[in-house]
């Protein structure tokens, strides 16, 4: 079956996580993604946090599946010549170098556009162009702090806290993928390429939209009723850290289950969805609360929400997180066990859906990765192992018209 992005050739100048997450997804959907790496070294994640000596680290293999690897020193004249040819025959160039690196290499947007007017040049930077921090290099947690996630995450009595979810990296990559697909659609109509730029700060902020909502509510009314600080604590003039409170109109919290004293993940997330109040009361054996004016509306419950959670925890104390959810699901209550990476890795449903997949790697053998979170009715996403450094250099150069002799000479001079 032909894949939707088949025929789209992408020069993948990305490294670490933000860029590779984007190009990996495009490769899954059929694009020919040529990862261009420095000879001898490659993407720094090949050697970061290795679990097997001398073998590409999981950090690399889990972000670079379905790609081809071309080694090329783009700072040499011959390397620039090869890159120039590649630009002429490709559709998209994706990069997440530090600010100005592509320009310093001699490939400004203007120059690339001259070489190939249909080319889409997609970039990730820490901050957007013209921003007063535009010169900064940025990693994941830096972006989470710059984008408003850290100041609003954690508990009121603790420091700003970063999330384990890659809001700065992979999230930015997903934004970039949307930008690239949009630019490809525009090119279908106009024949022209364009520059697509996504900043990590903006991408984090985009996911913190409801916190910006809360800032404006706070400015107007001086409190935020769904935060644990309300009504017993106090508010300053900035959105506080809300702990595990539900971010929407539904109060929620992480609640202890049987075994929490020894198992740090023996918890469920419990949501008190307004219209589910009666089923909640029935589920936890508190029928008398259903029609009690002191409990029957969300507003009436607000000042005793933590007392209510304490009662639910008492109900949970002889149930494991899985037993609890199995009961609560029958009452249509939005909840989930707090799942560990180990539980997720072995989850039969995730294996069956292809969200957790086992892939083969030439040197490492089998490893687990996270497959496509997007499911299609007419596309089966087939996840392949990541390429070894320079694994496809010769075949790519041959397809560009270089002879065996020329390729051997390029290897000799360490251009590839
Ligand atoms: N051949 C020759 N040179 C190459 C090359 C190749 N194939 N590929 C890269 N290079 C060179 C670049 O030209 C650049 O050289 P100069 O700085 O001399 O111009 C250098 O390698 C790469 O620089 P860099 O700034 O990208 O790398 P770094 O390790 O210093 O910084 C990072 C890493 C991630 C902080 C920076 O790339 C960055 O801020 N990127 C944008 C934001 C981003 O994506 N961050 C997320 C990363 S995931 O957490």
Coordinates of C-alpha atoms and ligand atoms in Angstrom, one line a residue:
X1 CA 0.0 0.0 0.0
X2 CA 1.4 3.4 -0.9
X3 CA 1.8 5.8 2.1
X4 CA 0.4 9.3 2.0
X5 CA 3.8 11.1 2.2
X6 CA 5.5 8.8 -0.3
X7 CA 7.4 10.9 -2.8
X8 CA 8.2 13.7 -0.3
X9 CA 12.0 13.9 0.2
X10 CA 13.1 15.4 3.5
X11 CA 16.6 16.6 4.4
X12 CA 16.7 15.9 8.1
X13 CA 19.2 18.2 9.7
X14 CA 17.8 17.6 13.1
X15 CA 19.4 16.4 16.4
X16 CA 18.5 15.6 20.0
X17 CA 14.7 15.4 20.4
X18 CA 12.6 18.3 19.1
X19 CA 13.5 18.0 15.4
X20 CA 13.9 14.2 15.3
X21 CA 10.4 13.6 16.8
X22 CA 9.0 15.7 13.9
X23 CA 10.8 14.0 11.1
X24 CA 10.3 10.5 12.6
X25 CA 6.6 11.0 12.4
X26 CA 6.8 12.2 8.8
X27 CA 8.9 9.1 8.0
X28 CA 6.3 6.8 9.5
X29 CA 3.7 8.3 7.2
X30 CA 5.9 7.6 4.1
X31 CA 8.3 10.5 3.6
X32 CA 11.9 9.6 2.6
X33 CA 13.7 11.2 5.5
X34 CA 17.5 11.5 5.0
X35 CA 19.1 12.2 8.3
X36 CA 22.3 14.3 7.6
X37 CA 24.9 13.7 10.2
X38 CA 28.5 14.8 10.8
X39 CA 30.9 12.0 9.8
X40 CA 32.3 10.0 12.7
X41 CA 30.0 11.6 15.3
X42 CA 26.5 11.9 14.2
X43 CA 23.6 13.0 16.3
X44 CA 24.8 13.4 19.9
X45 CA 22.0 11.2 21.2
X46 CA 23.6 8.1 19.5
X47 CA 26.1 8.1 22.3
X48 CA 24.1 9.7 25.2
X49 CA 22.9 7.5 28.1
X50 CA 24.0 4.3 26.4
X51 CA 22.8 1.1 27.9
X52 CA 25.0 -1.1 25.6
X53 CA 28.6 -0.1 25.1
X54 CA 29.3 1.0 21.5
X55 CA 25.7 0.6 20.4
X56 CA 23.3 3.5 19.4
X57 CA 21.5 4.6 22.6
X58 CA 17.8 4.2 23.0
X59 CA 17.6 8.0 23.0
X60 CA 18.6 7.9 19.4
X61 CA 16.8 4.7 18.3
X62 CA 13.4 5.8 19.7
X63 CA 13.5 9.1 17.8
X64 CA 14.9 8.2 14.5
X65 CA 13.1 5.1 13.2
X66 CA 12.2 4.7 9.5
X67 CA 14.9 7.2 8.5
X68 CA 18.0 6.8 6.3
X69 CA 21.4 8.2 7.5
X70 CA 23.8 10.1 5.3
X71 CA 27.0 11.3 6.8
X72 CA 28.2 14.6 5.3
X73 CA 30.5 17.3 6.5
X74 CA 28.6 20.4 5.4
X75 CA 31.4 22.7 6.4
X76 CA 33.7 21.5 3.6
X77 CA 33.4 22.8 0.0
X78 CA 32.6 19.3 -1.3
X79 CA 30.0 18.7 1.5
X80 CA 28.3 22.0 0.6
X81 CA 28.2 20.9 -3.1
X82 CA 26.5 17.7 -2.2
X83 CA 24.0 19.5 0.1
X84 CA 23.3 21.9 -2.7
X85 CA 22.4 19.1 -5.0
X86 CA 20.3 17.5 -2.4
X87 CA 18.4 20.7 -1.8
X88 CA 17.6 20.9 -5.5
X89 CA 16.0 17.5 -5.5
X90 CA 14.2 17.6 -2.1
X91 CA 10.9 19.0 -0.8
X92 CA 11.6 19.9 2.8
X93 CA 14.7 20.7 4.9
X94 CA 14.1 20.4 8.7
X95 CA 16.7 21.7 11.2
X96 CA 17.0 22.5 14.9
X97 CA 20.5 23.8 15.1
X98 CA 21.4 26.6 17.5
X99 CA 20.5 30.1 16.3
X100 CA 22.3 31.1 13.1
X101 CA 24.0 27.8 12.5
X102 CA 22.4 27.1 9.1
X103 CA 23.2 30.7 7.9
X104 CA 26.8 30.2 9.1
X105 CA 27.0 27.0 7.0
X106 CA 26.1 29.2 4.0
X107 CA 22.5 28.0 3.6
X108 CA 20.4 31.0 4.4
X109 CA 16.7 30.9 3.6
X110 CA 17.2 33.3 0.6
X111 CA 20.0 31.0 -0.8
X112 CA 17.9 27.8 -0.3
X113 CA 14.9 29.5 -2.0
X114 CA 17.1 30.4 -5.0
X115 CA 18.3 26.9 -5.3
X116 CA 14.8 25.4 -5.0
X117 CA 11.8 27.7 -4.9
X118 CA 9.6 24.9 -3.9
X119 CA 11.6 24.0 -0.8
X120 CA 10.0 24.2 2.6
X121 CA 12.6 25.1 5.3
X122 CA 11.3 24.1 8.7
X123 CA 13.1 25.2 11.9
X124 CA 12.9 24.8 15.6
X125 CA 14.5 27.4 17.8
X126 CA 14.2 28.0 21.5
X127 CA 12.6 31.4 21.0
X128 CA 10.9 33.0 18.0
X129 CA 12.6 35.2 15.5
X130 CA 13.0 38.8 16.8
X131 CA 12.4 37.7 20.4
X132 CA 14.7 39.4 22.9
X133 CA 16.1 35.9 23.8
X134 CA 16.4 34.7 20.2
X135 CA 20.1 34.1 20.5
X136 CA 19.7 31.6 23.3
X137 CA 20.3 27.8 22.9
X138 CA 17.5 25.9 24.5
X139 CA 16.8 22.4 25.9
X140 CA 13.6 20.8 27.1
X141 CA 13.4 22.1 30.7
X142 CA 14.6 25.6 29.7
X143 CA 11.6 25.7 27.3
X144 CA 9.2 24.5 30.0
X145 CA 10.4 27.4 32.2
X146 CA 10.2 29.9 29.4
X147 CA 6.8 28.8 28.2
X148 CA 4.9 29.1 31.5
X149 CA 4.7 25.4 32.3
X150 CA 7.1 25.3 35.2
X151 CA 5.7 28.3 37.1
X152 CA 2.2 26.7 37.0
X153 CA 3.3 23.1 37.7
X154 CA 4.0 21.5 41.1
X155 CA 2.7 22.3 44.6
X156 CA 2.1 25.7 46.2
X157 CA 4.8 25.1 48.8
X158 CA 7.4 23.8 46.3
X159 CA 9.6 25.3 43.6
X160 CA 8.6 25.7 39.9
X161 CA 8.5 22.1 38.5
X162 CA 9.1 20.6 35.1
X163 CA 7.0 17.9 33.6
X164 CA 8.4 14.5 32.5
X165 CA 6.4 14.9 29.3
X166 CA 8.5 16.5 26.6
X167 CA 6.5 19.7 26.3
X168 CA 9.5 21.6 25.0
X169 CA 11.0 18.9 22.7
X170 CA 8.6 16.4 21.2
X171 CA 5.6 18.8 21.5
X172 CA 7.5 21.4 19.5
X173 CA 8.3 18.7 16.9
X174 CA 4.6 17.9 16.6
X175 CA 3.8 21.6 16.0
X176 CA 6.5 21.7 13.4
X177 CA 5.1 18.6 11.7
X178 CA 1.7 20.4 11.4
X179 CA 3.5 23.4 10.0
X180 CA 5.3 21.3 7.4
X181 CA 2.2 19.5 6.3
X182 CA 0.3 22.8 6.0
X183 CA 3.2 24.3 3.9
X184 CA 3.1 21.2 1.6
X185 CA -0.6 21.7 1.1
X186 CA 0.0 25.4 0.3
X187 CA 2.8 24.3 -2.2
X188 CA 0.3 22.0 -3.9
X189 CA -1.8 25.1 -4.6
X190 CA 0.9 27.7 -5.4
X191 CA 4.0 25.7 -6.3
X192 CA 6.0 27.8 -3.8
X193 CA 7.8 26.7 -0.8
X194 CA 8.1 28.7 2.4
X195 CA 9.8 29.0 5.8
X196 CA 8.1 27.4 8.7
X197 CA 9.4 28.3 12.1
X198 CA 8.3 27.0 15.5
X199 CA 9.7 28.1 18.8
X200 CA 9.9 25.8 21.9
X201 CA 8.6 28.7 24.1
X202 CA 5.6 29.2 21.9
X203 CA 4.8 25.5 21.7
X204 CA 4.9 25.1 25.5
X205 CA 2.8 28.2 25.9
X206 CA 0.3 26.8 23.4
X207 CA -0.2 23.9 25.7
X208 CA -0.5 26.2 28.7
X209 CA -3.4 28.0 27.1
X210 CA -5.7 27.3 30.1
X211 CA -3.1 28.9 32.5
X212 CA -3.3 32.0 30.4
X213 CA -7.1 31.7 30.8
X214 CA -6.6 31.5 34.5
X215 CA -4.3 34.6 34.6
X216 CA -7.1 36.7 33.1
X217 CA -9.7 35.2 35.4
X218 CA -7.4 35.9 38.4
X219 CA -6.9 39.5 37.2
X220 CA -10.6 40.0 37.1
X221 CA -11.9 38.2 40.2
X222 CA -8.8 37.7 42.4
X223 CA -9.2 33.9 43.0
X224 CA -9.5 30.6 41.0
X225 CA -12.2 28.4 42.5
X226 CA -10.8 25.1 41.1
X227 CA -7.4 25.5 42.7
X228 CA -6.5 24.0 46.1
X229 CA -5.8 27.5 47.4
X230 CA -9.5 28.2 47.2
X231 CA -11.3 29.0 49.5
X232 CA -9.0 28.4 52.5
X233 CA -5.6 29.6 51.1
X234 CA -4.6 32.9 49.5
X235 CA -3.8 34.1 45.9
X236 CA -1.2 36.6 44.7
X237 CA -1.5 38.3 41.4
X238 CA 0.0 35.4 39.3
X239 CA -1.5 32.0 38.6
X240 CA -0.2 29.7 41.3
X241 CA 0.9 26.1 41.2
X242 CA -2.2 24.0 41.4
X243 CA -0.8 20.6 42.5
X244 CA -2.9 17.8 41.1
X245 CA -6.1 19.9 40.7
X246 CA -8.2 19.4 37.6
X247 CA -7.5 22.2 35.2
X248 CA -11.0 22.4 33.7
X249 CA -14.4 22.8 35.4
X250 CA -14.1 19.4 37.1
X251 CA -12.3 19.1 40.5
X252 CA -9.9 16.2 40.6
X253 CA -7.0 14.9 42.6
X254 CA -4.6 12.0 42.8
X255 CA -5.9 9.7 45.5
X256 CA -4.2 6.9 47.5
X257 CA -5.2 3.3 47.0
X258 CA -4.3 0.1 48.8
X259 CA -0.5 -0.3 49.1
X260 CA 0.4 3.4 48.7
X261 CA 2.6 3.2 51.8
X262 CA 5.1 1.0 49.9
X263 CA 4.2 1.5 46.2
X264 CA 4.8 5.1 45.1
X265 CA 2.3 4.6 42.2
X266 CA -0.6 3.0 44.1
X267 CA -2.8 5.9 43.2
X268 CA -5.7 6.8 40.9
X269 CA -6.7 10.1 39.4
X270 CA -10.3 10.8 40.5
X271 CA -12.5 13.4 38.8
X272 CA -15.7 14.8 40.4
X273 CA -17.5 15.5 37.2
X274 CA -20.6 17.6 38.1
X275 CA -23.3 15.5 36.6
X276 CA -21.7 12.3 37.9
X277 CA -22.2 13.4 41.5
X278 CA -25.0 10.9 42.2
X279 CA -23.1 7.9 40.7
X280 CA -20.0 8.9 42.7
X281 CA -22.1 8.9 45.9
X282 CA -23.5 5.5 45.0
X283 CA -20.1 4.1 44.1
X284 CA -18.5 5.1 47.4
X285 CA -21.5 4.3 49.5
X286 CA -22.5 7.9 50.4
X287 CA -26.0 8.0 49.0
X288 CA -27.0 10.5 51.7
X289 CA -24.9 13.2 49.9
X290 CA -26.9 12.9 46.7
X291 CA -29.7 15.3 47.8
X292 CA -27.9 17.0 50.7
X293 CA -27.9 20.8 49.9
X294 CA -24.4 20.9 51.5
X295 CA -23.1 18.6 48.8
X296 CA -25.4 18.5 45.9
X297 CA -23.9 21.3 43.8
X298 CA -20.3 21.9 42.7
X299 CA -20.3 25.3 44.5
X300 CA -21.6 23.7 47.7
X301 CA -18.9 21.1 47.6
X302 CA -16.0 23.5 46.8
X303 CA -15.1 24.4 50.4
X304 CA -15.0 20.8 51.5
X305 CA -13.5 19.2 48.4
X306 CA -10.5 17.9 50.2
X307 CA -12.8 16.4 52.9
X308 CA -14.7 14.7 50.1
X309 CA -11.4 13.4 48.6
X310 CA -10.5 12.1 52.1
X311 CA -13.7 10.1 52.3
X312 CA -13.0 8.7 48.8
X313 CA -9.5 7.7 49.9
X314 CA -11.0 5.9 52.9
X315 CA -13.2 3.9 50.4
X316 CA -10.1 3.2 48.3
X317 CA -7.9 1.9 51.1
X318 CA -8.8 -1.8 50.6
X319 CA -8.7 -1.6 46.8
X320 CA -5.8 -1.6 44.4
X321 CA -5.7 1.1 41.8
X322 CA -6.9 -1.4 39.2
X323 CA -9.7 -2.8 41.4
X324 CA -10.8 0.8 42.1
X325 CA -11.0 1.8 38.5
X326 CA -12.8 -1.4 37.6
X327 CA -15.6 -0.4 40.1
X328 CA -15.6 3.3 39.2
X329 CA -15.8 2.7 35.4
X330 CA -19.2 1.0 36.0
X331 CA -20.5 4.3 37.4
X332 CA -19.1 6.2 34.4
X333 CA -16.7 8.2 36.6
X334 CA -13.7 9.7 34.7
X335 CA -10.6 8.1 36.4
X336 CA -7.4 6.2 35.7
X337 CA -4.8 4.2 37.6
X338 CA -1.5 6.1 37.8
X339 CA 0.4 3.9 35.4
X340 CA 4.2 3.3 35.5
X341 CA 6.4 3.0 32.5
X342 CA 6.8 -0.7 33.3
X343 CA 3.0 -1.2 33.3
X344 CA 2.7 0.8 30.0
X345 CA 5.4 -1.2 28.4
X346 CA 3.6 -4.4 29.1
X347 CA 0.1 -3.2 28.5
X348 CA -1.6 -5.7 26.1
X349 CA -4.0 -3.1 24.7
X350 CA -1.1 -0.7 23.8
X351 CA 0.8 -3.6 22.2
X352 CA -2.3 -4.6 20.2
X353 CA -2.9 -1.0 19.0
X354 CA 0.7 -0.5 18.0
X355 CA 1.3 2.3 20.5
X356 CA 4.0 0.2 22.1
X357 CA 6.0 -1.7 19.5
X358 CA 9.0 -4.0 19.5
X359 CA 11.5 -3.2 16.7
X360 CA 14.6 -4.8 15.4
X361 CA 17.9 -3.0 15.4
X362 CA 21.0 -4.3 13.5
X363 CA 23.3 -4.0 16.5
X364 CA 21.1 -3.8 19.6
X365 CA 18.5 -6.5 18.7
X366 CA 15.0 -5.9 19.8
X367 CA 13.9 -2.8 21.6
X368 CA 10.6 -1.2 22.6
X369 CA 9.5 2.1 21.2
X370 CA 6.4 4.2 21.2
X371 CA 4.6 3.8 17.9
X372 CA 2.3 6.2 16.2
X373 CA -0.3 7.8 18.5
X374 CA -2.3 8.6 15.4
X375 CA -4.3 5.8 14.0
X376 CA -5.7 5.8 10.4
X377 CA -8.3 3.6 8.8
X378 CA -6.3 3.4 5.6
X379 CA -2.7 3.5 6.7
X380 CA -0.8 0.9 8.7
X381 CA 2.2 2.6 10.3
X382 CA 5.1 0.2 10.2
X383 CA 7.9 1.1 12.6
X384 CA 11.4 0.1 11.5
X385 CA 14.6 0.3 13.4
X386 CA 16.8 3.4 13.3
X387 CA 19.7 3.6 10.8
X388 CA 23.3 3.1 11.8
X389 CA 25.5 6.2 11.3
X390 CA 26.0 6.6 7.6
X391 CA 24.3 3.4 6.8
X392 CA 22.7 4.8 3.6
X393 CA 25.5 7.2 2.6
X394 CA 26.6 5.2 -0.5
X395 CA 23.2 4.4 -1.8
X396 CA 22.0 8.0 -1.4
X397 CA 25.2 9.4 -3.2
X398 CA 24.8 6.8 -5.9
X399 CA 21.2 7.8 -6.5
X400 CA 22.4 11.4 -6.9
X401 CA 24.7 10.3 -9.7
X402 CA 28.1 9.8 -7.9
X403 CA 30.2 7.0 -9.1
X404 CA 31.7 4.3 -6.8
X405 CA 35.1 5.9 -7.3
X406 CA 33.9 9.4 -6.4
X407 CA 32.2 8.0 -3.3
X408 CA 35.3 6.2 -2.2
X409 CA 37.3 9.4 -2.6
X410 CA 34.7 11.3 -0.5
X411 CA 35.1 8.7 2.2
X412 CA 38.9 9.0 2.0
X413 CA 38.7 12.8 2.5
X414 CA 36.2 12.3 5.3
X415 CA 33.6 14.5 3.6
X416 CA 31.1 11.6 4.1
Ligands
LIG1 N1 28.7 18.9 9.2 C1 29.4 20.0 9.7 N2 28.9 20.7 10.7 C2 27.7 20.4 11.2 C3 27.0 19.4 10.7 C4 27.4 18.6 9.7 N3 26.8 17.6 9.2 N4 25.8 19.3 11.5 C5 25.9 20.3 12.4 N5 27.1 21.0 12.2 C6 27.6 22.1 13.0 C7 26.7 23.3 12.8 O1 27.0 24.0 11.6 C8 27.0 24.1 14.0 O2 28.3 24.8 13.9 P1 28.6 26.3 14.2 O3 28.0 26.6 15.6 O4 30.1 26.4 14.2 O5 28.0 27.2 13.2 C9 27.2 23.0 15.0 O6 27.5 21.8 14.4 C10 25.9 22.7 15.8 O7 25.6 23.7 16.6 P2 24.3 23.6 17.6 O8 24.3 25.0 18.1 O9 23.1 23.2 16.9 O10 24.7 22.5 18.6 P3 25.0 22.6 20.2 O11 25.3 21.2 20.6 O12 25.9 23.6 20.5 O13 23.5 23.0 20.7 C11 21.2 22.8 21.0 C12 22.5 22.1 20.9 C13 20.1 21.8 21.0 C14 21.1 23.5 22.4 C15 21.0 23.8 19.9 O14 21.1 23.1 18.7 C16 19.7 24.5 19.9 O15 19.4 25.5 20.7 N6 18.8 24.2 19.0 C17 17.5 24.9 18.8 C18 16.6 24.5 19.9 C19 16.3 23.0 20.0 O16 15.9 22.4 19.1 N7 16.6 22.5 21.2 C20 16.0 21.2 21.5 C21 17.0 20.2 21.4 S1 16.2 18.8 22.1 O17 16.3 19.1 23.8

